[in-house]
PDB file of C-alpha atoms in Angstrom:
ATOM      1  CA  UNK A 220      -0.284  -0.127   0.008  1.00  0.00           C
ATOM      2  CA  UNK A 221       1.100   3.448  -1.097  1.00  0.00           C
ATOM      3  CA  UNK A 222       1.874   6.062   1.790  1.00  0.00           C
ATOM      4  CA  UNK A 223       1.169   9.655   1.264  1.00  0.00           C
ATOM      5  CA  UNK A 224       0.913  12.587   3.384  1.00  0.00           C
ATOM      6  CA  UNK A 225      -2.879  12.252   4.588  1.00  0.00           C
ATOM      7  CA  UNK A 226      -4.521  12.291   8.054  1.00  0.00           C
ATOM      8  CA  UNK A 227      -7.534  11.556  10.104  1.00  0.00           C
ATOM      9  CA  UNK A 228     -10.522   9.215   8.585  1.00  0.00           C
ATOM     10  CA  UNK A 229      -8.926   9.776   4.775  1.00  0.00           C
ATOM     11  CA  UNK A 230      -6.226   7.989   6.022  1.00  0.00           C
ATOM     12  CA  UNK A 231      -7.898   4.834   7.580  1.00  0.00           C
ATOM     13  CA  UNK A 232     -10.115   5.210   4.459  1.00  0.00           C
ATOM     14  CA  UNK A 233      -6.780   5.386   2.106  1.00  0.00           C
ATOM     15  CA  UNK A 234      -5.111   2.284   3.657  1.00  0.00           C
ATOM     16  CA  UNK A 235      -8.141   0.143   3.709  1.00  0.00           C
ATOM     17  CA  UNK A 236      -9.260   0.181   0.532  1.00  0.00           C
ATOM     18  CA  UNK A 237      -5.433   0.736  -1.044  1.00  0.00           C
ATOM     19  CA  UNK A 238      -6.494   3.745  -2.539  1.00  0.00           C
ATOM     20  CA  UNK A 239      -4.180   7.034  -2.813  1.00  0.00           C
ATOM     21  CA  UNK A 240      -6.604   9.313  -4.035  1.00  0.00           C
ATOM     22  CA  UNK A 241      -5.179  12.587  -1.937  1.00  0.00           C
ATOM     23  CA  UNK A 242      -8.061  14.458  -1.863  1.00  0.00           C
ATOM     24  CA  UNK A 243      -8.785  14.915   2.092  1.00  0.00           C
ATOM     25  CA  UNK A 244      -4.565  15.369   3.147  1.00  0.00           C
ATOM     26  CA  UNK A 245      -3.567  19.033   3.804  1.00  0.00           C
ATOM     27  CA  UNK A 246      -3.606  21.477   1.246  1.00  0.00           C
ATOM     28  CA  UNK A 247      -0.965  20.798  -1.402  1.00  0.00           C
ATOM     29  CA  UNK A 248       2.216  22.609  -2.830  1.00  0.00           C
ATOM     30  CA  UNK A 249       1.724  22.087  -6.512  1.00  0.00           C
ATOM     31  CA  UNK A 250       4.060  19.660  -7.683  1.00  0.00           C
ATOM     32  CA  UNK A 251       6.301  20.265 -10.834  1.00  0.00           C
ATOM     33  CA  UNK A 252       4.363  17.222 -12.437  1.00  0.00           C
ATOM     34  CA  UNK A 253       0.295  16.850 -11.722  1.00  0.00           C
ATOM     35  CA  UNK A 254       0.699  13.370 -11.586  1.00  0.00           C
ATOM     36  CA  UNK A 255       3.711  12.969  -8.251  1.00  0.00           C
ATOM     37  CA  UNK A 256       2.933  13.266  -5.224  1.00  0.00           C
ATOM     38  CA  UNK A 257       2.951  16.637  -4.060  1.00  0.00           C
ATOM     39  CA  UNK A 258       4.616  18.138  -0.949  1.00  0.00           C
ATOM     40  CA  UNK A 259       2.903  18.576   2.093  1.00  0.00           C
ATOM     41  CA  UNK A 260       1.279  22.269   3.220  1.00  0.00           C
ATOM     42  CA  UNK A 261       1.100  23.312   6.389  1.00  0.00           C
ATOM     43  CA  UNK A 262      -2.124  25.824   5.422  1.00  0.00           C
ATOM     44  CA  UNK A 263      -5.547  25.570   6.791  1.00  0.00           C
ATOM     45  CA  UNK A 264      -7.759  23.380   5.112  1.00  0.00           C
ATOM     46  CA  UNK A 265     -10.487  24.570   2.819  1.00  0.00           C
ATOM     47  CA  UNK A 266     -13.606  24.893   3.752  1.00  0.00           C
ATOM     48  CA  UNK A 267     -14.734  22.407   1.262  1.00  0.00           C
ATOM     49  CA  UNK A 268     -11.842  20.303   2.575  1.00  0.00           C
ATOM     50  CA  UNK A 269     -13.511  20.407   5.927  1.00  0.00           C
ATOM     51  CA  UNK A 270     -16.942  19.676   5.050  1.00  0.00           C
ATOM     52  CA  UNK A 271     -16.025  16.772   2.967  1.00  0.00           C
ATOM     53  CA  UNK A 272     -13.453  15.874   4.588  1.00  0.00           C
ATOM     54  CA  UNK A 273     -12.860  16.248   8.095  1.00  0.00           C
ATOM     55  CA  UNK A 274     -16.654  16.055   8.826  1.00  0.00           C
ATOM     56  CA  UNK A 275     -18.061  12.662  10.653  1.00  0.00           C
ATOM     57  CA  UNK A 276     -20.736  12.065   8.217  1.00  0.00           C
ATOM     58  CA  UNK A 277     -21.946   9.202  10.247  1.00  0.00           C
ATOM     59  CA  UNK A 278     -22.343  10.628  13.728  1.00  0.00           C
ATOM     60  CA  UNK A 279     -26.267  11.225  12.901  1.00  0.00           C
ATOM     61  CA  UNK A 280     -26.485   7.438  12.567  1.00  0.00           C
ATOM     62  CA  UNK A 281     -27.134   5.588  15.859  1.00  0.00           C
ATOM     63  CA  UNK A 282     -27.997   1.997  14.794  1.00  0.00           C
ATOM     64  CA  UNK A 283     -26.948  -0.748  12.258  1.00  0.00           C
ATOM     65  CA  UNK A 284     -29.010  -0.406   8.989  1.00  0.00           C
ATOM     66  CA  UNK A 285     -28.187   0.123   5.317  1.00  0.00           C
ATOM     67  CA  UNK A 286     -27.974   3.791   3.741  1.00  0.00           C
ATOM     68  CA  UNK A 287     -29.567   3.190  -0.127  1.00  0.00           C
ATOM     69  CA  UNK A 288     -28.694   5.531  -2.984  1.00  0.00           C
ATOM     70  CA  UNK A 289     -30.182   5.984  -6.151  1.00  0.00           C
ATOM     71  CA  UNK A 290     -27.265   5.928  -8.827  1.00  0.00           C
ATOM     72  CA  UNK A 291     -28.400   7.253 -11.985  1.00  0.00           C
ATOM     73  CA  UNK A 292     -26.204   7.795 -15.012  1.00  0.00           C
ATOM     74  CA  UNK A 293     -27.339  10.104 -18.344  1.00  0.00           C
ATOM     75  CA  UNK A 294     -25.306   9.952 -21.317  1.00  0.00           C
ATOM     76  CA  UNK A 295     -23.257   7.187 -23.452  1.00  0.00           C
ATOM     77  CA  UNK A 296     -24.207   3.778 -22.089  1.00  0.00           C
ATOM     78  CA  UNK A 297     -26.208   5.592 -19.411  1.00  0.00           C
ATOM     79  CA  UNK A 298     -28.028   3.011 -16.916  1.00  0.00           C
ATOM     80  CA  UNK A 299     -29.681   3.189 -13.162  1.00  0.00           C
ATOM     81  CA  UNK A 300     -28.849   1.291  -9.978  1.00  0.00           C
ATOM     82  CA  UNK A 301     -28.414   1.365  -6.754  1.00  0.00           C
ATOM     83  CA  UNK A 302     -25.248   2.272  -4.237  1.00  0.00           C
ATOM     84  CA  UNK A 303     -25.530   0.638  -0.336  1.00  0.00           C
ATOM     85  CA  UNK A 304     -23.370   1.423   2.232  1.00  0.00           C
ATOM     86  CA  UNK A 305     -24.271  -0.915   4.956  1.00  0.00           C
ATOM     87  CA  UNK A 306     -23.163  -0.068   8.903  1.00  0.00           C
ATOM     88  CA  UNK A 307     -22.798  -3.757  10.351  1.00  0.00           C
ATOM     89  CA  UNK A 308     -21.740  -2.067  13.754  1.00  0.00           C
ATOM     90  CA  UNK A 309     -21.704   0.766  16.140  1.00  0.00           C
ATOM     91  CA  UNK A 310     -18.686   0.666  18.094  1.00  0.00           C
ATOM     92  CA  UNK A 311     -18.844   2.135  21.682  1.00  0.00           C
ATOM     93  CA  UNK A 312     -17.030   5.146  20.551  1.00  0.00           C
ATOM     94  CA  UNK A 313     -19.452   6.197  17.852  1.00  0.00           C
ATOM     95  CA  UNK A 314     -17.468   4.835  14.973  1.00  0.00           C
ATOM     96  CA  UNK A 315     -19.024   2.164  12.518  1.00  0.00           C
ATOM     97  CA  UNK A 316     -17.943  -0.579  11.039  1.00  0.00           C
ATOM     98  CA  UNK A 317     -18.804  -0.612   7.057  1.00  0.00           C
ATOM     99  CA  UNK A 318     -19.511  -2.866   3.959  1.00  0.00           C
ATOM    100  CA  UNK A 319     -20.539  -1.565   0.858  1.00  0.00           C
ATOM    101  CA  UNK A 320     -22.684  -2.794  -2.432  1.00  0.00           C
ATOM    102  CA  UNK A 321     -21.347  -0.403  -5.103  1.00  0.00           C
ATOM    103  CA  UNK A 322     -23.716  -1.080  -7.982  1.00  0.00           C
ATOM    104  CA  UNK A 323     -25.024  -4.392  -8.784  1.00  0.00           C
ATOM    105  CA  UNK A 324     -25.019  -6.983 -11.262  1.00  0.00           C
ATOM    106  CA  UNK A 325     -22.039  -6.293 -14.254  1.00  0.00           C
ATOM    107  CA  UNK A 326     -21.591  -3.116 -12.904  1.00  0.00           C
ATOM    108  CA  UNK A 327     -20.787  -3.807  -9.325  1.00  0.00           C
ATOM    109  CA  UNK A 328     -17.447  -2.594  -7.583  1.00  0.00           C
ATOM    110  CA  UNK A 329     -15.473  -4.550  -5.248  1.00  0.00           C
ATOM    111  CA  UNK A 330     -14.618  -2.062  -2.263  1.00  0.00           C
ATOM    112  CA  UNK A 331     -13.143  -3.776   0.754  1.00  0.00           C
ATOM    113  CA  UNK A 332     -15.218  -3.769   4.407  1.00  0.00           C
ATOM    114  CA  UNK A 333     -13.657  -0.707   6.957  1.00  0.00           C
ATOM    115  CA  UNK A 334     -14.052  -1.057  10.794  1.00  0.00           C
ATOM    116  CA  UNK A 335     -13.993   2.058  13.233  1.00  0.00           C
ATOM    117  CA  UNK A 336     -14.982   4.495  10.799  1.00  0.00           C
ATOM    118  CA  UNK A 337     -16.616   7.747  11.177  1.00  0.00           C
ATOM    119  CA  UNK A 338     -16.876   9.833   7.597  1.00  0.00           C
ATOM    120  CA  UNK A 339     -18.911   8.815   4.970  1.00  0.00           C
ATOM    121  CA  UNK A 340     -16.918   6.419   2.443  1.00  0.00           C
ATOM    122  CA  UNK A 341     -19.675   6.999  -0.059  1.00  0.00           C
ATOM    123  CA  UNK A 342     -17.603  10.315  -1.405  1.00  0.00           C
ATOM    124  CA  UNK A 343     -14.024   8.031  -1.839  1.00  0.00           C
ATOM    125  CA  UNK A 344     -15.248   5.636  -3.025  1.00  0.00           C
ATOM    126  CA  UNK A 345     -17.431   7.404  -6.333  1.00  0.00           C
ATOM    127  CA  UNK A 346     -14.563   9.873  -6.750  1.00  0.00           C
ATOM    128  CA  UNK A 347     -12.308   6.725  -6.889  1.00  0.00           C
ATOM    129  CA  UNK A 348     -14.331   5.045  -9.650  1.00  0.00           C
ATOM    130  CA  UNK A 349     -14.308   8.088 -11.199  1.00  0.00           C
ATOM    131  CA  UNK A 350     -10.380   8.382 -11.535  1.00  0.00           C
ATOM    132  CA  UNK A 351     -10.075   4.971 -12.744  1.00  0.00           C
ATOM    133  CA  UNK A 352     -12.793   5.866 -15.525  1.00  0.00           C
ATOM    134  CA  UNK A 353     -10.649   9.160 -16.297  1.00  0.00           C
ATOM    135  CA  UNK A 354      -7.690   6.701 -16.922  1.00  0.00           C
ATOM    136  CA  UNK A 355      -9.649   4.476 -19.031  1.00  0.00           C
ATOM    137  CA  UNK A 356     -10.899   6.701 -21.498  1.00  0.00           C
ATOM    138  CA  UNK A 357      -7.922   9.396 -21.543  1.00  0.00           C
ATOM    139  CA  UNK A 358      -4.882   7.144 -20.811  1.00  0.00           C
ATOM    140  CA  UNK A 359      -3.241   9.386 -18.265  1.00  0.00           C
ATOM    141  CA  UNK A 360      -2.494   7.890 -15.072  1.00  0.00           C
ATOM    142  CA  UNK A 361      -4.823   7.842 -11.956  1.00  0.00           C
ATOM    143  CA  UNK A 362      -2.480   9.729  -9.987  1.00  0.00           C
ATOM    144  CA  UNK A 363      -2.378  12.885 -12.465  1.00  0.00           C
ATOM    145  CA  UNK A 364      -6.525  13.144 -11.582  1.00  0.00           C
ATOM    146  CA  UNK A 365      -6.114  12.355  -8.102  1.00  0.00           C
ATOM    147  CA  UNK A 366      -3.384  15.269  -7.863  1.00  0.00           C
ATOM    148  CA  UNK A 367      -5.959  17.764  -9.703  1.00  0.00           C
ATOM    149  CA  UNK A 368      -9.251  16.582  -7.861  1.00  0.00           C
ATOM    150  CA  UNK A 369      -6.993  16.984  -4.772  1.00  0.00           C
ATOM    151  CA  UNK A 370      -5.527  20.737  -5.599  1.00  0.00           C
ATOM    152  CA  UNK A 371      -8.498  21.526  -6.540  1.00  0.00           C
ATOM    153  CA  UNK A 372      -9.851  21.119  -3.275  1.00  0.00           C
ATOM    154  CA  UNK A 373      -7.859  23.764  -1.451  1.00  0.00           C
ATOM    155  CA  UNK A 374      -8.102  26.630  -3.925  1.00  0.00           C
ATOM    156  CA  UNK A 375     -11.110  25.961  -6.855  1.00  0.00           C
ATOM    157  CA  UNK A 376     -14.104  24.728  -4.683  1.00  0.00           C
ATOM    158  CA  UNK A 377     -16.795  26.872  -3.814  1.00  0.00           C
ATOM    159  CA  UNK A 378     -19.607  26.224  -0.434  1.00  0.00           C
ATOM    160  CA  UNK A 379     -22.832  28.116  -0.912  1.00  0.00           C
ATOM    161  CA  UNK A 380     -26.217  27.407   0.839  1.00  0.00           C
ATOM    162  CA  UNK A 381     -28.914  25.095  -0.320  1.00  0.00           C
ATOM    163  CA  UNK A 382     -31.498  22.732   0.107  1.00  0.00           C
ATOM    164  CA  UNK A 383     -32.072  19.023  -0.130  1.00  0.00           C
ATOM    165  CA  UNK A 384     -35.382  17.069  -0.452  1.00  0.00           C
ATOM    166  CA  UNK A 385     -36.471  14.614   2.169  1.00  0.00           C
ATOM    167  CA  UNK A 386     -39.445  12.808   2.609  1.00  0.00           C
ATOM    168  CA  UNK A 387     -40.863  15.259   0.657  1.00  0.00           C
ATOM    169  CA  UNK A 388     -39.644  18.696   2.729  1.00  0.00           C
ATOM    170  CA  UNK A 389     -36.928  20.850   2.132  1.00  0.00           C
ATOM    171  CA  UNK A 390     -33.937  20.620   4.506  1.00  0.00           C
ATOM    172  CA  UNK A 391     -31.019  22.906   4.916  1.00  0.00           C
ATOM    173  CA  UNK A 392     -27.854  21.652   2.953  1.00  0.00           C
ATOM    174  CA  UNK A 393     -24.488  23.089   2.163  1.00  0.00           C
ATOM    175  CA  UNK A 394     -23.423  22.567  -1.811  1.00  0.00           C
ATOM    176  CA  UNK A 395     -19.429  21.884  -2.726  1.00  0.00           C
ATOM    177  CA  UNK A 396     -19.264  22.480  -6.483  1.00  0.00           C
ATOM    178  CA  UNK A 397     -15.835  22.316  -7.924  1.00  0.00           C
ATOM    179  CA  UNK A 398     -14.262  21.549 -11.353  1.00  0.00           C
ATOM    180  CA  UNK A 399     -10.986  20.781 -11.394  1.00  0.00           C
ATOM    181  CA  UNK A 400      -9.405  20.359 -14.850  1.00  0.00           C
ATOM    182  CA  UNK A 401     -10.461  24.260 -16.044  1.00  0.00           C
ATOM    183  CA  UNK A 402      -7.824  25.306 -18.288  1.00  0.00           C
ATOM    184  CA  UNK A 403      -5.661  22.277 -17.941  1.00  0.00           C
ATOM    185  CA  UNK A 404      -2.908  22.242 -20.728  1.00  0.00           C
ATOM    186  CA  UNK A 405      -2.636  18.749 -20.680  1.00  0.00           C
ATOM    187  CA  UNK A 406      -6.665  18.316 -21.463  1.00  0.00           C
ATOM    188  CA  UNK A 407      -7.059  21.471 -24.412  1.00  0.00           C
ATOM    189  CA  UNK A 408      -8.182  19.266 -26.641  1.00  0.00           C
ATOM    190  CA  UNK A 409     -10.780  17.999 -24.023  1.00  0.00           C
ATOM    191  CA  UNK A 410     -13.078  20.521 -23.586  1.00  0.00           C
ATOM    192  CA  UNK A 411     -15.566  18.294 -22.715  1.00  0.00           C
ATOM    193  CA  UNK A 412     -13.451  17.147 -19.681  1.00  0.00           C
ATOM    194  CA  UNK A 413     -12.081  20.847 -18.560  1.00  0.00           C
ATOM    195  CA  UNK A 414     -15.617  21.336 -17.832  1.00  0.00           C
ATOM    196  CA  UNK A 415     -16.196  18.554 -16.057  1.00  0.00           C
ATOM    197  CA  UNK A 416     -18.202  19.525 -12.551  1.00  0.00           C
ATOM    198  CA  UNK A 417     -18.530  18.220  -9.069  1.00  0.00           C
ATOM    199  CA  UNK A 418     -21.420  18.645  -6.780  1.00  0.00           C
ATOM    200  CA  UNK A 419     -21.319  17.424  -3.389  1.00  0.00           C
ATOM    201  CA  UNK A 420     -24.924  17.883  -1.394  1.00  0.00           C
ATOM    202  CA  UNK A 421     -24.157  17.646   2.458  1.00  0.00           C
ATOM    203  CA  UNK A 422     -27.160  17.811   4.925  1.00  0.00           C
ATOM    204  CA  UNK A 423     -27.058  17.063   9.028  1.00  0.00           C
ATOM    205  CA  UNK A 424     -30.637  16.303   8.331  1.00  0.00           C
ATOM    206  CA  UNK A 425     -29.461  13.213   6.276  1.00  0.00           C
ATOM    207  CA  UNK A 426     -28.393   9.777   7.516  1.00  0.00           C
ATOM    208  CA  UNK A 427     -24.507   9.833   6.441  1.00  0.00           C
ATOM    209  CA  UNK A 428     -25.222  13.409   5.594  1.00  0.00           C
ATOM    210  CA  UNK A 429     -24.345  13.064   2.173  1.00  0.00           C
ATOM    211  CA  UNK A 430     -27.717  13.821   0.550  1.00  0.00           C
ATOM    212  CA  UNK A 431     -26.227  13.565  -3.168  1.00  0.00           C
ATOM    213  CA  UNK A 432     -22.943  13.679  -5.575  1.00  0.00           C
ATOM    214  CA  UNK A 433     -23.384  15.102  -9.037  1.00  0.00           C
ATOM    215  CA  UNK A 434     -20.877  14.358 -12.108  1.00  0.00           C
ATOM    216  CA  UNK A 435     -21.787  16.571 -15.075  1.00  0.00           C
ATOM    217  CA  UNK A 436     -20.014  17.263 -18.565  1.00  0.00           C
ATOM    218  CA  UNK A 437     -21.479  19.439 -20.962  1.00  0.00           C
ATOM    219  CA  UNK A 438     -22.363  18.163 -24.697  1.00  0.00           C
ATOM    220  CA  UNK A 439     -18.981  17.966 -26.989  1.00  0.00           C
ATOM    221  CA  UNK A 440     -19.736  19.289 -30.191  1.00  0.00           C
ATOM    222  CA  UNK A 441     -16.622  19.324 -32.280  1.00  0.00           C
ATOM    223  CA  UNK A 442     -15.854  15.151 -30.619  1.00  0.00           C
ATOM    224  CA  UNK A 443     -19.721  14.441 -30.995  1.00  0.00           C
ATOM    225  CA  UNK A 444     -19.458  13.311 -27.370  1.00  0.00           C
ATOM    226  CA  UNK A 445     -22.998  13.585 -25.940  1.00  0.00           C
ATOM    227  CA  UNK A 446     -23.856  15.326 -22.493  1.00  0.00           C
ATOM    228  CA  UNK A 447     -22.905  13.356 -19.196  1.00  0.00           C
ATOM    229  CA  UNK A 448     -24.402  13.125 -16.030  1.00  0.00           C
ATOM    230  CA  UNK A 449     -23.715  10.692 -12.811  1.00  0.00           C
ATOM    231  CA  UNK A 450     -25.914  11.132  -9.538  1.00  0.00           C
ATOM    232  CA  UNK A 451     -25.715   9.792  -6.282  1.00  0.00           C
ATOM    233  CA  UNK A 452     -29.206  10.547  -4.445  1.00  0.00           C
ATOM    234  CA  UNK A 453     -29.678   9.456  -0.876  1.00  0.00           C
ATOM    235  CA  UNK A 454     -33.338   7.588  -0.890  1.00  0.00           C
ATOM    236  CA  UNK A 455     -33.813   6.319   2.952  1.00  0.00           C
ATOM    237  CA  UNK A 456     -32.518   3.989   5.138  1.00  0.00           C
ATOM    238  CA  UNK A 457     -33.561   0.120   5.621  1.00  0.00           C
ATOM    239  CA  UNK A 458     -32.864  -1.972   8.746  1.00  0.00           C
TER     240      UNK A 458
END
């Protein structure tokens, strides 16, 4: 397992999943190449980083059960599916032991179980799968995309007030939006990817805090690529 300057729950997730996503650590000093591990920085975490990676998302879940999410992918090879975060045990210190059903059938992605976790791993699982897909589609390394995402959360992400519809009623939420690849010279022929946007909706009133994750790309007229949208939306808690 590769070692990186991470902190807190993100260290646990990366070690457990053998994923070097490099998103939730202290902000990074830009490296000479975006696919090189960035040096550690002592600057404070950005508001987006705190909300996404340093918040105990599962603190409002007090018993074992399954957080259910609807997954919808629109665009080329679109489909609808489900994602489940299984809370198998609530430990005396409030942490949780977790397992995952990330999509089903031929789309199923295997992720290892996690013990004594406090954040909602849905965020990291979604981003890790997205990074792997970009590697396959574009050919650049996963490290390149992970580092671009990590750096973008430092100084490109915005945080705004919003709402989320929970059980038919609007509840207060925070909305984090980031476009990591804008003006990336290595992607200058891929305007669709340069415009790619990630949106994270978080609400304390939603069990597990993460209400929705959206990934959007506009239609690329020059390449003839259709618009793309992926949504993972909280549906409810099952016993």
